[in-house]
XYZ file of C-alpha atoms in Angstrom:
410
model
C -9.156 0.796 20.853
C -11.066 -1.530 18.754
C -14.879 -1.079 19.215
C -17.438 -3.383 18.996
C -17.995 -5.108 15.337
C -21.436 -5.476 15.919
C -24.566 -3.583 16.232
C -22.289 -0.151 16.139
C -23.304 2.750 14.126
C -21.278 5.802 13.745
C -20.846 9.226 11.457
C -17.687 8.330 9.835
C -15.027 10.584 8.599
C -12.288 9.969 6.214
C -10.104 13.053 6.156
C -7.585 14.444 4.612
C -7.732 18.509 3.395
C -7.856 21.864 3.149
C -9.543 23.022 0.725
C -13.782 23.628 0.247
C -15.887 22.162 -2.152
C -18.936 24.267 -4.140
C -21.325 21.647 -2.484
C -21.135 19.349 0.417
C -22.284 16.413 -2.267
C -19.106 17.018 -4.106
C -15.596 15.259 -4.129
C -13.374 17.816 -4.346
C -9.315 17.665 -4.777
C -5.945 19.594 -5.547
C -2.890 18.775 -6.480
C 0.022 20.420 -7.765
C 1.833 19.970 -11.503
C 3.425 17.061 -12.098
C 4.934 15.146 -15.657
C 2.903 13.195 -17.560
C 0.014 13.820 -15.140
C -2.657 11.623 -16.944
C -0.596 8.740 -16.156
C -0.116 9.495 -11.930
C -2.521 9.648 -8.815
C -4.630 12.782 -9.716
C -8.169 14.677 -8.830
C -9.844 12.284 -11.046
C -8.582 9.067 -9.469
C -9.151 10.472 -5.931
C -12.460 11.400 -7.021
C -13.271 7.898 -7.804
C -12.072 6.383 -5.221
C -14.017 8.777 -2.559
C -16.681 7.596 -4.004
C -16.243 3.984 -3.740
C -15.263 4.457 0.025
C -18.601 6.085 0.371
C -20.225 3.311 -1.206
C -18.582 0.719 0.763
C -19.708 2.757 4.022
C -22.988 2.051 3.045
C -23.634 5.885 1.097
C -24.250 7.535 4.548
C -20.657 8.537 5.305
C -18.613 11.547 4.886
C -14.926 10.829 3.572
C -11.484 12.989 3.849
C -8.434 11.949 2.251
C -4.777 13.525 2.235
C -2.318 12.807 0.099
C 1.197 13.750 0.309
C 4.006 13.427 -1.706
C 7.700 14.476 -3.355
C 5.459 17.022 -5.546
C 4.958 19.846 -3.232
C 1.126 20.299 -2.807
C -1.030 17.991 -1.426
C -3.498 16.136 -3.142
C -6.914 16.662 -1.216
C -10.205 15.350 -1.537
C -13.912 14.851 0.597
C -17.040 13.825 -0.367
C -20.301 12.810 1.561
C -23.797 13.733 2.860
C -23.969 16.434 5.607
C -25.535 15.441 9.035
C -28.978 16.646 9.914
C -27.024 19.120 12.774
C -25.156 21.061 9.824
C -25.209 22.266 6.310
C -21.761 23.266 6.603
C -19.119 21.557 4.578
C -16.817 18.969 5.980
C -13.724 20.724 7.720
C -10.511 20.369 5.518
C -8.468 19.890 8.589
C -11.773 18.247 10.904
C -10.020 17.185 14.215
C -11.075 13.302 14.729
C -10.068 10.753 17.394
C -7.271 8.492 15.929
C -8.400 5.447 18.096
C -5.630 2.531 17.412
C -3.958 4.787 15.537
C -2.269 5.780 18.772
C -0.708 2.249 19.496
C 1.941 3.270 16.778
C 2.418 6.911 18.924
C 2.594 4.182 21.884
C 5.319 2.198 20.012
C 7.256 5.265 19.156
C 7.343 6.230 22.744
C 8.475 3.157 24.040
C 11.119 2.571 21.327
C 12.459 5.899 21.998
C 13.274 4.629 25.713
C 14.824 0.985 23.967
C 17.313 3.344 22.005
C 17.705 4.990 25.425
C 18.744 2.360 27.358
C 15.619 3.295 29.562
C 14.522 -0.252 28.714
C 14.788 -3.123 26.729
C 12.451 -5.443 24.258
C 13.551 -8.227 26.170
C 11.940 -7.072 29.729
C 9.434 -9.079 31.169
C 6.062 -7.495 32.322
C 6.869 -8.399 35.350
C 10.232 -6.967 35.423
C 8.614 -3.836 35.228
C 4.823 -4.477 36.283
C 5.428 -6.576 39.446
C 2.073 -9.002 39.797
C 0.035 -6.405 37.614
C -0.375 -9.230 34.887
C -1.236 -12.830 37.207
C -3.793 -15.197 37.564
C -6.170 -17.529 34.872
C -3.484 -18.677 33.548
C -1.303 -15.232 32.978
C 1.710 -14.798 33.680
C 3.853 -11.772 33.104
C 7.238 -13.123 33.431
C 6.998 -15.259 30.145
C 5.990 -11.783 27.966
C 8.248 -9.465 26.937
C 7.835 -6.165 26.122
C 8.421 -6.935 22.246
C 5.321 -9.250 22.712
C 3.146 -6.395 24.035
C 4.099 -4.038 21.043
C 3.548 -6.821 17.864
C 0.663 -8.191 19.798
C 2.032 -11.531 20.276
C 1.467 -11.958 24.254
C -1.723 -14.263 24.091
C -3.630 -11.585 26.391
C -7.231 -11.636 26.585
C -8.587 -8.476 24.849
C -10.762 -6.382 27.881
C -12.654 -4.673 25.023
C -14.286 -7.882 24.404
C -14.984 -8.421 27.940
C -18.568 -9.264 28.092
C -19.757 -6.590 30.863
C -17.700 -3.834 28.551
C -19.447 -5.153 26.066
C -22.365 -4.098 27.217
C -21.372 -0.791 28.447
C -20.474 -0.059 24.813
C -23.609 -1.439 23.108
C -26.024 -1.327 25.669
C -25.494 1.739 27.832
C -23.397 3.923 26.155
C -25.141 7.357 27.035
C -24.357 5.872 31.157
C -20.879 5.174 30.390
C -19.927 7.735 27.555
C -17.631 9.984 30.668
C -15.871 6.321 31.872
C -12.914 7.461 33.457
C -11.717 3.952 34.470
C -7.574 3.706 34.177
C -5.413 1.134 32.386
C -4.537 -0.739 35.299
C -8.233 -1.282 36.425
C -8.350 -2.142 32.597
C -5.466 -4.709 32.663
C -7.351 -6.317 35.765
C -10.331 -7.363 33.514
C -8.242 -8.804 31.342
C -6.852 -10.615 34.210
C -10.323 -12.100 34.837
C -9.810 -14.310 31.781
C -7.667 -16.785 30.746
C -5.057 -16.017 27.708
C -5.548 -17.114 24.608
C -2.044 -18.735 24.637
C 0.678 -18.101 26.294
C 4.748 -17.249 24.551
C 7.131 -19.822 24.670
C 10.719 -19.604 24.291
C 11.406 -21.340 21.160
C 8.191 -22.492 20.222
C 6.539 -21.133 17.346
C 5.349 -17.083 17.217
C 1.528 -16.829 17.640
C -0.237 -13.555 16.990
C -3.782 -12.040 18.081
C -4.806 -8.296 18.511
C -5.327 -7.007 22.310
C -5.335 -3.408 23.147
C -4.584 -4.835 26.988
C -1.248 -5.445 25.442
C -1.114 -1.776 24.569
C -2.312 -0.966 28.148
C 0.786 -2.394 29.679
C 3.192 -0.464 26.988
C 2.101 2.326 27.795
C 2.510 1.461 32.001
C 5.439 0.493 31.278
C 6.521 3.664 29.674
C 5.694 5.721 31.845
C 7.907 3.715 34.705
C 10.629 4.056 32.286
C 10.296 7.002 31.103
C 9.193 8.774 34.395
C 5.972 10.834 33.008
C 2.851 9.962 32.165
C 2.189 7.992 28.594
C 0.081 11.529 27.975
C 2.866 13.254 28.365
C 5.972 11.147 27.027
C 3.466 11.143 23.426
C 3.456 15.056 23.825
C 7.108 15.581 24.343
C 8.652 13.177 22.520
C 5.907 13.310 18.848
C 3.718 16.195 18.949
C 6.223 19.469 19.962
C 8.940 17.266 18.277
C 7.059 17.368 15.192
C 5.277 20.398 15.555
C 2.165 18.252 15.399
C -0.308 21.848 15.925
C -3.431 19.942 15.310
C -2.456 17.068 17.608
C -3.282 16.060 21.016
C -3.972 13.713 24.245
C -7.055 14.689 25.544
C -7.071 12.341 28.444
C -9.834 12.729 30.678
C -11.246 15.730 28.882
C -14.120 14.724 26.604
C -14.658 17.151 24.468
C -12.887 17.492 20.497
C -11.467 20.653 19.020
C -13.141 22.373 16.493
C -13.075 21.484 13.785
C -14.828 18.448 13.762
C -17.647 16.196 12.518
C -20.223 14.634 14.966
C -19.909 11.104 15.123
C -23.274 9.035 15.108
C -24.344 5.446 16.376
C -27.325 3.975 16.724
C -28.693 2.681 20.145
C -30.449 -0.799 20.716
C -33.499 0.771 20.354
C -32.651 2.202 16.948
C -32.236 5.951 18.401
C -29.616 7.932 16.777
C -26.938 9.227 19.227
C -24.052 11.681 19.157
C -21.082 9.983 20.313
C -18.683 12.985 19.415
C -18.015 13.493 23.341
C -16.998 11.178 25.348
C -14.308 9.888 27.205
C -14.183 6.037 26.589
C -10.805 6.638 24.809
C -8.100 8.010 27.064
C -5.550 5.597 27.139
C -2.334 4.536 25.700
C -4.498 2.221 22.923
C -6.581 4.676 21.639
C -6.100 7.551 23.667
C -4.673 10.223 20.582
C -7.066 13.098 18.645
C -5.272 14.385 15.608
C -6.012 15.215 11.692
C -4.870 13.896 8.353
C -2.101 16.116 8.005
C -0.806 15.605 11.019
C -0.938 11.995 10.737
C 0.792 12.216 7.460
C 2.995 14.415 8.944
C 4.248 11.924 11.503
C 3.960 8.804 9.791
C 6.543 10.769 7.202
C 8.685 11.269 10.318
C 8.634 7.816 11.227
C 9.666 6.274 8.115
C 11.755 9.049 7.717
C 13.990 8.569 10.420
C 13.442 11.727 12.058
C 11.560 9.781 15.605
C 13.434 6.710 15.746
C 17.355 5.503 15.225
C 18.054 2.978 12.347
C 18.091 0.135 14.774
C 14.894 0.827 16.703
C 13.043 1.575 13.055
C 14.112 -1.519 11.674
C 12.764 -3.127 15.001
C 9.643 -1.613 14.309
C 9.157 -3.084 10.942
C 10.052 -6.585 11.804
C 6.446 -7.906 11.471
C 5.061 -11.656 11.996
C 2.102 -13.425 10.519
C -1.323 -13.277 12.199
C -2.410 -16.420 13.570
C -5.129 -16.521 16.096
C -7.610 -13.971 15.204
C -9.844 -15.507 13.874
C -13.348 -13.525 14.046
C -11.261 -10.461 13.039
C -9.139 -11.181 10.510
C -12.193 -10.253 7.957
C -12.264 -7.182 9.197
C -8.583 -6.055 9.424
C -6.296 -4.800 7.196
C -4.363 -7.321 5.534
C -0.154 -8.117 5.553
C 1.823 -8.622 8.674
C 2.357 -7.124 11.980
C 5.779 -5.889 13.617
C 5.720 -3.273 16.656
C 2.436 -0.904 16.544
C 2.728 -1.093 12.241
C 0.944 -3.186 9.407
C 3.452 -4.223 6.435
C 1.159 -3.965 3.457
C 2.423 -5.195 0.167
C 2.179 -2.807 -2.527
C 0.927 -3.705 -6.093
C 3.043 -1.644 -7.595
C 5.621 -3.643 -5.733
C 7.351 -3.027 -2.111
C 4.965 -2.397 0.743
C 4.091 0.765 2.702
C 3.146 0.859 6.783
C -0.440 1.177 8.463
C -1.881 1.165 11.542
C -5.919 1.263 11.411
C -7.823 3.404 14.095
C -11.366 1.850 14.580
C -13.346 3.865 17.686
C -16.537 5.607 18.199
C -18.130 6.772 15.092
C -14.579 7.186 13.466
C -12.344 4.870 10.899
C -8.736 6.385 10.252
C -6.332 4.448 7.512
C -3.144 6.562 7.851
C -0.515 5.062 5.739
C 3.128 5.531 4.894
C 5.120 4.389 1.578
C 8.674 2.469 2.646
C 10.739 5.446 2.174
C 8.649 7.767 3.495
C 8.052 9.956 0.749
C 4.371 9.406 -0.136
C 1.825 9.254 2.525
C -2.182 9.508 2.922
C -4.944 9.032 5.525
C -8.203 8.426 4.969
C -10.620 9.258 8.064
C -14.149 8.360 7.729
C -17.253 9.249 9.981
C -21.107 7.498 9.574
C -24.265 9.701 10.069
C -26.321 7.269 10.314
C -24.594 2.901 10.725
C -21.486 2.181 11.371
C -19.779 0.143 7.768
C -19.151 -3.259 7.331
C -15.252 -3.325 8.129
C -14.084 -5.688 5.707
C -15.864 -3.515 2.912
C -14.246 -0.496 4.118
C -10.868 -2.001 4.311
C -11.294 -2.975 0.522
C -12.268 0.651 -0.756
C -9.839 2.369 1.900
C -6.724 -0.077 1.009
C -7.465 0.646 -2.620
C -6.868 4.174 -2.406
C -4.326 3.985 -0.473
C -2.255 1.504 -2.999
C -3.405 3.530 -5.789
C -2.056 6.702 -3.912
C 1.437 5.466 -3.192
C 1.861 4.035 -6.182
C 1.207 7.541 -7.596
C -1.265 5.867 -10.770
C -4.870 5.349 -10.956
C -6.246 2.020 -11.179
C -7.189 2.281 -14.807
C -3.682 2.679 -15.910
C -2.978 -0.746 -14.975
């Protein structure tokens, strides 16, 4: 779920450790022996890039970051300011809400069910949603369930729906239980017109809606016969093992560990977003932690959750084209089903998919081969960061991270 990019505040957490630092000011990290280490990713480099992630988030966010590689221990590392509710140290292994992190959990899911035979990429929504997506200009039997998962349907995005909008700004203590479903989601979309519509043939337009992830997710669980909740439990979490992974749903509350997530109302009041229920669906609807997330994206590049054809599905990407307002804030490359292709500057690219939700920014990211992988989770105590400063000093450390060497070696 993308929140909105204005007038949102948040305690931001980028995470990935387990390990605690002699003060909470501190950037700590560990990593085990490796060859020629002044010449590789080390405690140093980490170091320096916490900080300029913390810098970028405006010096009132608390950073975690997880590295982990073909060398055995992980290379850790947190830095920030504590929140007025604790002295404590950030959690090592701080339980977070992945956000749109979960539309590549989503895409696993339904991939799974392609390799099946369960379903294909080639459905219609409206072979498998019968009228759900009509009206304004929609129309369900010219998108295919390949344009739902690289987000090139043309759907109207409901988050940006003016009344939700408001609900998210405006009156978030009112609304922070929401319980609404997908489908009652997917009908505000349906109140607007798309911003294009696929044709066969005609040139491949792109532009970000979590309705389209709404609809996956549906359709998954027709296919699939479960709930999306319960397809992502089967089929990732006890798969993997994933211990510090879950689908909340309805249930508002975060396991401890955690940090508090702030924002800051209209009327410049500070409020603890931490518990809600706003995200519970098959867009952003996934609470994990960095090693989990590394965990898993491993997996995924790894071949252990998806067959070669379905995984090189997955990493077919397109070019973003219609975006416009966003595109500043995203991270850069291309876009295949519920993945970012990122080029590399060490050359080769690795895979992302952002998570940008209440009071929380997650950059999980995966080298090509799956052997190196980090997540950065980040959580504000006091304003939410400017996004397209963030993705600078987060994309940095995660380049300089898979391509195992500091940025003054280059």
């Amino acid at each position: 779920m993308r929140m909105p990019s204005t007038k949102k505040a948040a305690a931001v957490v980028l995470t990935a450790a387990l390990l605690a630092p002699a003060s909470p000011m501190a950037a700590t990290a560990a990593t085990a022996r490796r060859p020629d280490a002044g010449h590789h990713y080390d405690e140093d480099a980490l170091r320096r890039d916490l900080a300029a992630v913390r810098e970028a988030g405006g010096g009132d966010v608390n950073v975690l970051a997880r590295v982990d590689g073909p060398y055995g221990a992980p290379l850790l590392g947190r830095i920030g300011t504590r929140t007025a509710d604790s002295t404590d140290p950030i959690p090592w292994n701080a339980h977070f809400r992945v956000a749109s992190t979960t539309k590549t959990f989503t895409a696993t899911v339904v991939l799974q069910l392609v390799a099946e035979k369960r379903l294909s990429l080639d459905d219609t929504v409206e072979h498998w949603l019968p009228g759900v997506v009509a009206g304004n200009g929609n129309d369900g039997r010219r998108i295919t369930v390949r344009d739902l998962l690289r987000q090139t349907s043309g759907l109207y995005d409901y988050v940006d729906d003016p009344e939700i909008q408001d609900r998210l700004i405006n009156h978030f203590e009112e609304n922070r239980y929401d319980t609404t479903p997908a489908a009652d989601l997917v009908a505000v979309a349906m109140r607007h017109r798309p911003l294009f519509v696929p044709r066969q043939g005609g040139a491949t337009r792109w532009a970000y809606s979590n309705t389209n992830y709404l609809l996956a997710g549906m359709i998954a669980e027709k296919a699939g016969g479960a709930s999306w909740r319960e397809l992502v439990e089967r089929r990732v979490i006890d798969r993997l093992g994933l211990r510090d992974t879950s689908v909340p749903g309805l249930d508002p509350r975060l396991p401890a560990p955690h940090v508090n997530a702030y924002l800051t109302g209209p009327d410049g009041t500070r409020i603890d977003v931490t518990e809600h229920s706003l995200q519970h669906t098959a867009d952003s609807g996934v609470v994990s932690t960095t090693a989990d997330l590394n965990t898993f994206f491993r997996a995924l590049a790894g071949g252990r959750l998806l067959p070669a054809e379905q995984w090189r599905e997955m990493r077919q990407t397109v070019r973003r084209t219609d975006d416009p307002e966003d595109l500043a804030e995203m991270p850069e490359g291309t876009y295949g089903l519920g993945l970012r292709r990122i080029p590399l500057s060490c050359g080769g690219s690795y895979y992302l998919h952002e998570g940008d939700g209440a009071g929380v920014n997650t950059r999980p990211a995966v080298s090509a081969d799956g052997r190196r992988a980090v997540t950065v989770s980040v959580t504000t105590t006091t304003a939410s960061p400017d996004l397209a400063a963030l993705n600078r000093a987060t994309g940095a450390l995660v380049d300089h991270a898979l391509c195992d060497r500091p940025a003054t070696s280059r």
